[in-house]
XYZ file of C-alpha atoms in Angstrom:
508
model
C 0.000 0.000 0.000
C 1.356 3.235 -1.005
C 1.685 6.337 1.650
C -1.481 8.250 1.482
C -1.428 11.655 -0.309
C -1.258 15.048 1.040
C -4.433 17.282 -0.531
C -4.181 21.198 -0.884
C -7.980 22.107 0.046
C -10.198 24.854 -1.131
C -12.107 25.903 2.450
C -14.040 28.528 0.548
C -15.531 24.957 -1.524
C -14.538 21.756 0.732
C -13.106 20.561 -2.827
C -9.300 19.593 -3.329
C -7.248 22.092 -5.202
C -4.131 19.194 -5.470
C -1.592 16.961 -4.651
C 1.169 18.467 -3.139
C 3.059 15.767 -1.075
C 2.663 12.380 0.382
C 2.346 11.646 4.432
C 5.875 11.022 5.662
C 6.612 6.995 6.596
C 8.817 6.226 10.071
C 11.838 5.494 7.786
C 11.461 9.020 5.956
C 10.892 10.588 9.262
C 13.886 9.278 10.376
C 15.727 10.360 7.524
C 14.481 13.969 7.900
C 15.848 13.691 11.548
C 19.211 12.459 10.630
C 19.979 14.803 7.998
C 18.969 17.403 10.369
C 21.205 16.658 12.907
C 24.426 16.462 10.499
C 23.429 19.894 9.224
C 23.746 20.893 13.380
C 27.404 21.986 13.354
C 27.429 23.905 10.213
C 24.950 26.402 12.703
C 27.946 26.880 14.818
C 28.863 30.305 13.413
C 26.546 32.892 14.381
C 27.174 35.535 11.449
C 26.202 32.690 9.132
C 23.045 32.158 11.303
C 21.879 35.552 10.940
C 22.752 35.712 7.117
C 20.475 32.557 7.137
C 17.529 34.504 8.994
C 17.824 37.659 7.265
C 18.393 35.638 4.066
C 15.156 34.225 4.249
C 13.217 36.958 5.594
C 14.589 38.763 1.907
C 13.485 35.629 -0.455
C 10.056 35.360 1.415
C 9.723 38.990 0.737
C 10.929 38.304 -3.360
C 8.567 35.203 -3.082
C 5.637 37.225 -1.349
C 3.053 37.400 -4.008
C 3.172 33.692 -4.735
C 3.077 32.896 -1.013
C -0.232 35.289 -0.393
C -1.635 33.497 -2.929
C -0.764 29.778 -2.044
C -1.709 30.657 1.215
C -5.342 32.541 0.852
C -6.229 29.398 -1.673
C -5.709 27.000 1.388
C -6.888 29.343 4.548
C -9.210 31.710 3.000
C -7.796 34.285 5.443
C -7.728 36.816 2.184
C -4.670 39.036 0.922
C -5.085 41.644 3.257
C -4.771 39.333 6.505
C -1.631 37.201 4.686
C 0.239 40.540 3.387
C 0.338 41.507 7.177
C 1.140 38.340 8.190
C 4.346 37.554 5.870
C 5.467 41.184 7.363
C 5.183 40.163 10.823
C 6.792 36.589 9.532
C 9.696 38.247 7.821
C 10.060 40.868 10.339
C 10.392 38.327 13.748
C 13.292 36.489 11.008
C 15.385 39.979 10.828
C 14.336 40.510 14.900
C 16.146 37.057 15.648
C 18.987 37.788 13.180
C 19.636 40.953 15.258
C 19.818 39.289 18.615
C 22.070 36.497 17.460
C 24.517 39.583 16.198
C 23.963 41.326 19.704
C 25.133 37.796 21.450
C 23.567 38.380 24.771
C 21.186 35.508 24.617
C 24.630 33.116 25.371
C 24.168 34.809 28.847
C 27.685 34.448 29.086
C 28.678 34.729 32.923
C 32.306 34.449 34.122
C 33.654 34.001 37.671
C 37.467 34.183 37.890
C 39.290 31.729 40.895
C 38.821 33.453 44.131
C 41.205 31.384 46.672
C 40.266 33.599 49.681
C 36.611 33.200 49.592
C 35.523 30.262 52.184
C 35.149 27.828 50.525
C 37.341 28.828 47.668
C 36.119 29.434 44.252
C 37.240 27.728 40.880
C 37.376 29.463 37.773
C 33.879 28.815 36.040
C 32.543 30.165 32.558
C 28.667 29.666 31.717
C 27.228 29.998 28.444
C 24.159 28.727 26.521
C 24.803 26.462 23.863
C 21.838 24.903 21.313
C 19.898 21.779 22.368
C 20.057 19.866 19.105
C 17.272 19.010 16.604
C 13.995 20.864 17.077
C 10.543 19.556 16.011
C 7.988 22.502 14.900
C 4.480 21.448 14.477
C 2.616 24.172 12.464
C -0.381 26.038 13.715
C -3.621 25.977 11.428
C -4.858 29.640 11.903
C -1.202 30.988 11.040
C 0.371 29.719 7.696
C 3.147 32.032 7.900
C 3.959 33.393 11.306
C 3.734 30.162 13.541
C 3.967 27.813 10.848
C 6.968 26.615 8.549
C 8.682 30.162 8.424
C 7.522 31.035 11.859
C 8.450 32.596 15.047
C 9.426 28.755 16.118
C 11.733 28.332 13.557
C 13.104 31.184 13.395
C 14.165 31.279 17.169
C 15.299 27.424 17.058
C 17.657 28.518 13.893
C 18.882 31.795 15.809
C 19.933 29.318 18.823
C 22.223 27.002 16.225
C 18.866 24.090 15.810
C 18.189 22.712 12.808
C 14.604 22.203 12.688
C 11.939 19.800 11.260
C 8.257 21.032 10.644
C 5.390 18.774 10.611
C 3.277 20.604 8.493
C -0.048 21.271 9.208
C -2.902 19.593 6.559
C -4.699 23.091 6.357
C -2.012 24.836 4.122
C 0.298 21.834 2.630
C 1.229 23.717 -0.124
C 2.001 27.310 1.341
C 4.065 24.781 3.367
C 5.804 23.737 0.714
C 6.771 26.725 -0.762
C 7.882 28.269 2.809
C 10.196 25.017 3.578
C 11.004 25.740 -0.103
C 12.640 29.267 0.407
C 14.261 28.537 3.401
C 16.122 26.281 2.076
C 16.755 28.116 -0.695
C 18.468 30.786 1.774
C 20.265 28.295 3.373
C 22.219 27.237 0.257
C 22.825 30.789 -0.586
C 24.898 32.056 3.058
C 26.914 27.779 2.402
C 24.918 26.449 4.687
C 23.237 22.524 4.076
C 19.930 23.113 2.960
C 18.652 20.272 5.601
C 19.036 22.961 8.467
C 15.228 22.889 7.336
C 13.454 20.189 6.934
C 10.032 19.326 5.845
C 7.512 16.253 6.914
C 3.631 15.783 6.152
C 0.805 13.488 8.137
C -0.370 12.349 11.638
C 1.729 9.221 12.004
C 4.969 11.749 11.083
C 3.929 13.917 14.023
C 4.257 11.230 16.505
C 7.229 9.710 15.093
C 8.510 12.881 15.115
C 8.343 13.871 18.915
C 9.676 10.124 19.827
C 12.829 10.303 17.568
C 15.774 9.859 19.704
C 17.776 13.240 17.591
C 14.625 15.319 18.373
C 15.887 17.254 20.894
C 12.998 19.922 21.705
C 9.788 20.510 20.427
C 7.361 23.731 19.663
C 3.689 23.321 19.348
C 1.053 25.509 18.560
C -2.688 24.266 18.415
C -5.629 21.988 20.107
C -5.178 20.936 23.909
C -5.999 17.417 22.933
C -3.542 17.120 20.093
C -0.697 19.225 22.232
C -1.768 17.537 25.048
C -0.845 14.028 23.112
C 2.405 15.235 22.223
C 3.392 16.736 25.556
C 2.655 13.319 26.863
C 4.392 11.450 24.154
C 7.832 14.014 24.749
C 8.070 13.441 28.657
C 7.308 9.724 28.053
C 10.353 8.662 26.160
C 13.475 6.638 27.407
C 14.921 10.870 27.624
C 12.187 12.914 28.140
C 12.489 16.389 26.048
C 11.408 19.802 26.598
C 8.156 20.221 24.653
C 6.624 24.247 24.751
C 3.278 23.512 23.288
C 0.341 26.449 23.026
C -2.547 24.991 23.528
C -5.654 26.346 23.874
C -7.245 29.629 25.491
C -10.454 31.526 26.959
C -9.036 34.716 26.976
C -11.587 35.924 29.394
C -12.465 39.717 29.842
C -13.448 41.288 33.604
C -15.874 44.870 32.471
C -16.505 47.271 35.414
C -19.594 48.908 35.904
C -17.988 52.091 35.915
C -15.845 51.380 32.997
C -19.198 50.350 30.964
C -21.352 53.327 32.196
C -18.314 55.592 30.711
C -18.091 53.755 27.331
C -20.247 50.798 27.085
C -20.731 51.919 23.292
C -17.339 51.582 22.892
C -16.603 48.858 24.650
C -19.658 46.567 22.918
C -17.862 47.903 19.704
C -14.303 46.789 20.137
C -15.519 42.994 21.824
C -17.570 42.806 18.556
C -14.354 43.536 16.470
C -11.818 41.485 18.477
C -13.866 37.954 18.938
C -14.762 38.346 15.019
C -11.210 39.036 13.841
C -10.381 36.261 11.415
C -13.571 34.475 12.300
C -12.682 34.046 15.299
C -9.938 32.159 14.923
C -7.226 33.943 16.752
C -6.078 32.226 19.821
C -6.293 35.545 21.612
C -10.004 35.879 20.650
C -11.748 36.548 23.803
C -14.091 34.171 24.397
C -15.670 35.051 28.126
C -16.816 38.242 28.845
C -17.904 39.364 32.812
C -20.123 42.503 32.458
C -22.751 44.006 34.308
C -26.175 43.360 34.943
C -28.686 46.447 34.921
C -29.122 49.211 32.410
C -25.111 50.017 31.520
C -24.884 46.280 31.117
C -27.953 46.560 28.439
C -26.461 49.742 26.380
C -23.131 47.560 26.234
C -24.976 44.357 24.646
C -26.933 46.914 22.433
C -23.416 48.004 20.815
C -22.351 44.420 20.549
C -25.663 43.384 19.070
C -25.461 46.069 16.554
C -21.761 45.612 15.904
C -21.841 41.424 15.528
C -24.882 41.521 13.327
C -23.200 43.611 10.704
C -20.515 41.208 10.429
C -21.058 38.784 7.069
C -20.590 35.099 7.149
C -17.115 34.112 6.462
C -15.251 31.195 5.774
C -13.185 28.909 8.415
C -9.845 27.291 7.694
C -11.588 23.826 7.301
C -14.877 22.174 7.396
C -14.028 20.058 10.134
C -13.943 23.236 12.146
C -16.144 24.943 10.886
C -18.498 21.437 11.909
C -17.118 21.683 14.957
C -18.137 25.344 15.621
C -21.518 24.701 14.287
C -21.785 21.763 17.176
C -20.046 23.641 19.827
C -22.187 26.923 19.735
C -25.377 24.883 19.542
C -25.027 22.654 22.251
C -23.933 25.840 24.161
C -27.137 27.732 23.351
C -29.380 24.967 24.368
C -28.176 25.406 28.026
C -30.425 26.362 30.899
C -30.415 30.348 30.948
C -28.455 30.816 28.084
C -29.670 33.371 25.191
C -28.381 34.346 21.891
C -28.584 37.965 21.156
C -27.289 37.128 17.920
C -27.168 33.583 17.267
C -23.809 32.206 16.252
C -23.940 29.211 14.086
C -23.700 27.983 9.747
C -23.899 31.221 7.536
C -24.072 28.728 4.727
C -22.729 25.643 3.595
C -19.438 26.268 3.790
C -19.672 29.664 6.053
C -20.765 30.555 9.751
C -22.263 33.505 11.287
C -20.990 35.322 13.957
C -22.337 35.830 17.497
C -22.650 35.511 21.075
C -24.482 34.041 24.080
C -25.018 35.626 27.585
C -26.057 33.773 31.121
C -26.235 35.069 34.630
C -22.479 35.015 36.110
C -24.809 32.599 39.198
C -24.985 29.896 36.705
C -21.218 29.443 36.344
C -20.634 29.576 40.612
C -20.339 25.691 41.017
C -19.427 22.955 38.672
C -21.948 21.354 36.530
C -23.419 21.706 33.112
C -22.400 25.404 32.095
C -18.888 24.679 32.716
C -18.911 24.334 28.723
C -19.314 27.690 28.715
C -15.628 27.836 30.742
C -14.234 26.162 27.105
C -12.629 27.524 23.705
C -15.243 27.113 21.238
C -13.136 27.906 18.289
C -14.811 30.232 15.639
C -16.330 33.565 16.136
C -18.474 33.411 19.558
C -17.847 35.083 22.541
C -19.993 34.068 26.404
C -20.952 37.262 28.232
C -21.861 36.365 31.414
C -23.676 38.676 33.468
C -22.720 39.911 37.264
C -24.391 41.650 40.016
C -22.284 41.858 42.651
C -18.509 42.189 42.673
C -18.285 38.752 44.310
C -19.218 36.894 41.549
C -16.526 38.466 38.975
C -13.664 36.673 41.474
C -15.792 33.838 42.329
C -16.185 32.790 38.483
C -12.509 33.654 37.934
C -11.114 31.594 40.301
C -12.920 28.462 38.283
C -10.754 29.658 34.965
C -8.070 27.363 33.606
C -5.147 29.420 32.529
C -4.873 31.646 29.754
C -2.884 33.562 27.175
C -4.348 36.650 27.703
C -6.790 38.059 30.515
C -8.454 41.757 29.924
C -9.337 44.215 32.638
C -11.605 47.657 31.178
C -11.898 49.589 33.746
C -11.457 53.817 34.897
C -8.971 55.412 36.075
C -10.321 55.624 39.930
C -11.870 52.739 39.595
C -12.116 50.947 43.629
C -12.082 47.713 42.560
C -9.859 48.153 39.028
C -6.182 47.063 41.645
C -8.278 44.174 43.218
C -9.266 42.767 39.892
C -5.959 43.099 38.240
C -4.804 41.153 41.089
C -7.299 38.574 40.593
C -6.586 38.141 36.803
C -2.714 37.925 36.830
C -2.377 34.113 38.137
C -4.504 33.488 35.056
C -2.725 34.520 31.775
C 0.917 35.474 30.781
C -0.373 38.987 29.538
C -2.991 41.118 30.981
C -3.865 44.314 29.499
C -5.794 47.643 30.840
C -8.611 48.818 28.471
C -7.201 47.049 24.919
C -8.296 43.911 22.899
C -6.167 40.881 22.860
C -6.190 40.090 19.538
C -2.616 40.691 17.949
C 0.646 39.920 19.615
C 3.337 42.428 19.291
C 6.742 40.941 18.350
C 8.678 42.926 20.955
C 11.266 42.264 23.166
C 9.306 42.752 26.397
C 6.335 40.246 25.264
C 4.954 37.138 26.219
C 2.606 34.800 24.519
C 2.283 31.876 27.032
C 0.586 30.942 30.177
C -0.507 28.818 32.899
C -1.940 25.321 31.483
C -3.731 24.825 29.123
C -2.516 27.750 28.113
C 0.843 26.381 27.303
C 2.913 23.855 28.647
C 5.931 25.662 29.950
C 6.574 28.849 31.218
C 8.242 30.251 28.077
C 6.693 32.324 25.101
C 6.848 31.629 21.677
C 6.299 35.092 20.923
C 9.555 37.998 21.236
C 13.149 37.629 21.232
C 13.234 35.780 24.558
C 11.155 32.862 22.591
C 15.343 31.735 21.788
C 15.396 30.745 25.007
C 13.617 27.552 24.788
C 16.624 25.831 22.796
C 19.252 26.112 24.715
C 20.868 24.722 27.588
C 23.596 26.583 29.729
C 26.908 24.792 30.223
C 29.863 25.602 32.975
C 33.215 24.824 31.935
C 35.172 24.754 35.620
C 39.214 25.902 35.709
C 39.628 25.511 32.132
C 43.106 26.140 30.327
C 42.434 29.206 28.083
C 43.423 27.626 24.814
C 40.291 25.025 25.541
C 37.685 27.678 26.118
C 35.780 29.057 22.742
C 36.138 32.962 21.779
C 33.104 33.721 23.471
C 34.429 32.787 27.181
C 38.074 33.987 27.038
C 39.019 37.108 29.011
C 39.892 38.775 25.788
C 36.509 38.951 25.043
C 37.842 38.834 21.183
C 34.358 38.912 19.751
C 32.882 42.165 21.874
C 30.135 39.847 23.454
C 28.068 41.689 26.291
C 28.716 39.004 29.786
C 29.057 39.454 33.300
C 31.930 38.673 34.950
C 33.084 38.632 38.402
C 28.979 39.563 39.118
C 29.497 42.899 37.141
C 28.334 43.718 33.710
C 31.073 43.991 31.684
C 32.081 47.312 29.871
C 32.807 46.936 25.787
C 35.217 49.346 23.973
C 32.796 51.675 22.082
């Protein structure tokens, strides 16, 4: 029996578009694997590692009308969404060629032999060195920026990885042409082209995260699929680090006074935010806590108004959008919920946007509307309404963790400090009177949180997203002419480290 074939499918039509690859057998995955891990110490130079990344980031650029294209055929996310999207992509590689130049991710630290401490010191020298082989499994809802070209890679090639992408079965294609370029850009800067490799199917997934070269893993999508992986990582004979983004509520905590000052407002920008991409952003918010009584009732009027003018749209697959249909339905048919605007198909291969309210007392104990505590995938948001202040923290503390948590509240508001408080153990970012939707690539950032949220405390978003393929290393009382450049006292290459506790000054 042959391998089965990878289809490149039309979501706007359910139909296939073509044949692009073939799912990946164990012996091809292994393959893959192998030639990845001899391309490891041609990574060893970091001026050829950031020729790689900014390389790339250049031919994507070149390449960036075929790649909207391949891409909007397979997603339906339109050429609008993608053109942003390959800038952010291209963008995070030049950001990671930039800190690989800079050098301070080594964290190199060096302690010189200190004979009258008690007891006495040796002479130690830490750095950060690469982990090895790193598996990326693409996310559906991002063909560009966390899939083949993505922040994932392009952090695990900054750290000296070579990587292997499982591809997701939502863009194959755009996949191909990505994994394409890159390796492309790797032949150009004399590097071997297999410091990128490229796998399709299930089965390859798995064999993937089990294969004894993999050395890390980066996962973004469902809990139960990360959730798998995670599992299958920590389970082998040497159990590897696997950062995995899962899944996400996102929830949203609206003040009374904050919604008597802007409810209008407020209704508006929740209407844009959990409809952005149809929904399909894992930083849509999905639970909403806002007020009961008359402010409560002009800010559903502006989300009414604002939701219902949104047209049916198209999601990434029909399995999702199925999936949405079933979700939102069996949701609605709980006791005391109501659909202002009822969320559910558009058409036959589109869905309709909206969203469902319940009194916040419903969701006080466990039972039935805990489903409303759950990602439903697609564009629907849960308001749930309050009365007293009491049962914003008591629903809160039932939350699993989060990406993203979302306080809107007033200046001198007396319980904004207290709420703020409340929503920090939930979510790795929680912002003050925004949306959650888009995730700056900026130093300072973090996209990650408590599980389900992810499964590590890292974040696969901003330069510190290098951080979660390496390992730091000690070399104790050393001869000099052992030590690499980067940990002599010469400091030959003008890296930034500390030594002797103090940051160490550079020649300008």
């Amino acid at each position: 029996m042959g391998a089965a074939p990878v289809w490149s499918v039309d979501p706007r039509t359910g139909k296939p578009r073509e044949q692009v690859a073939v799912e990946a057998t164990a012996e091809e995955v292994d393959r893959a694997v192998r030639a990845a891990h001899a391309a490891l110490p041609a990574l060893a130079d970091r001026t050829v590692r950031a020729a790689l990344l900014r390389t790339a980031a250049g031919l994507l650029d070149e390449a960036g009308e075929h790649v909207i294209e391949a891409a909007d055929a397979e997603t339906a996310l339109g050429p609008a969404r993608l053109t942003g999207e390959l800038a952010r992509t291209t963008a995070q590689l030049r950001a990671f060629a930039d800190v690989v130049d800079e050098g301070a991710f080594l964290d190199i630290r060096i302690d010189h032999a200190d004979q009258d401490r008690t007891p006495p010191w040796p002479d130690l020298r830490r750095w950060k060195i690469p982990l090895g082989v790193v598996a990326v499994y693409s996310a559906s809802n991002f063909p560009l920026a966390f899939s083949v070209p993505g922040g994932d890679t392009a952090s695990a090639l900054a750290a000296g990885c070579p990587v292997v992408v499982k591809a997701h079965p939502d863009h194959p294609a755009t996949s191909e042409l990505c994994a394409s370029v890159l390796r492309r850009a790797a032949r150009q800067v004399g590097l071997p082209e297999d410091v990128v490799v490229l796998v399709h199917g299930f089965d390859a997934g798995v064999e993937l995260v089990r294969h004894p070269l993999v050395a890390a893993a980066g996962f973004t999508g469902s809990v139960r699929g990360g959730r798998a992986l995670f599992d299958a990582a920590v389970a082998r004979p040497t159990p590897i680090p696997f950062h995995g983004e899962l899944g996400s509520l996102n929830p949203v905590v609206i003040t009374e006074a904050a919604a008597a000052e802007r409810a209008e407002a407020i209704g508006t920008g929740l209407a844009g935010s959990m409809t952005l991409g149809e929904g399909q952003f894992c930083t849509k918010p999905g639970f909403v806590l806002a007020p009961a009584g008359d402010v409560g009732d002009r800010l559903l009027k502006s989300l009414t108004a604002a939701v219902s003018e949104t047209e049916p749209g198209v999601m990434l697959d029909h399995r999702m959008r199925d999936a949405f249909v079933a979700g939102v339905a069996e949701r609605a048919a709980l006791d005391g919920v109501e659909a202002p605007v009822t969320p559910g198909p558009g058409g036959d291969h589109t869905v309709s946007a909206g969203f469902l309210t319940v009194p916040a007392q419903h969701l006080a104990a466990e039972g039935p509307h805990d489903l409303l505590l759950e990602e439903c995938f697609g564009p629907v948001t849960v308001v749930a309404r309050y009365t007293e202040q009491d049962e914003i923290t008591g629903v809160l503390s039932r939350l699993p963790g989060n990406l993203t948590a979302t306080l809107h509240a007033v200046d001198d508001d007396p319980e904004a400090a207290a709420l703020l408080a409340a929503l920090t153990p939930l979510a790795g970012r929680v912002l003050v009177n925004g949306w959650p939707t888009g995730v700056a690539v900026a130093p300072a950032q973090h996209h990650g949180g408590p599980y389900p949220a992810s499964t590590s405390t890292s974040t696969s978003v901003g330069t510190t997203a290098i951080e979660r393929w390496l390992r730091p290393v000690t070399y104790q009382s050393a001869p000099p002419a052992l030590l690499p450049p980067e940990l002599r006292d010469d400091n030959p290459l003008g890296l930034p480290r500390r030594v002797d506790g103090r940051q160490e000054r550079l020649e300008s």
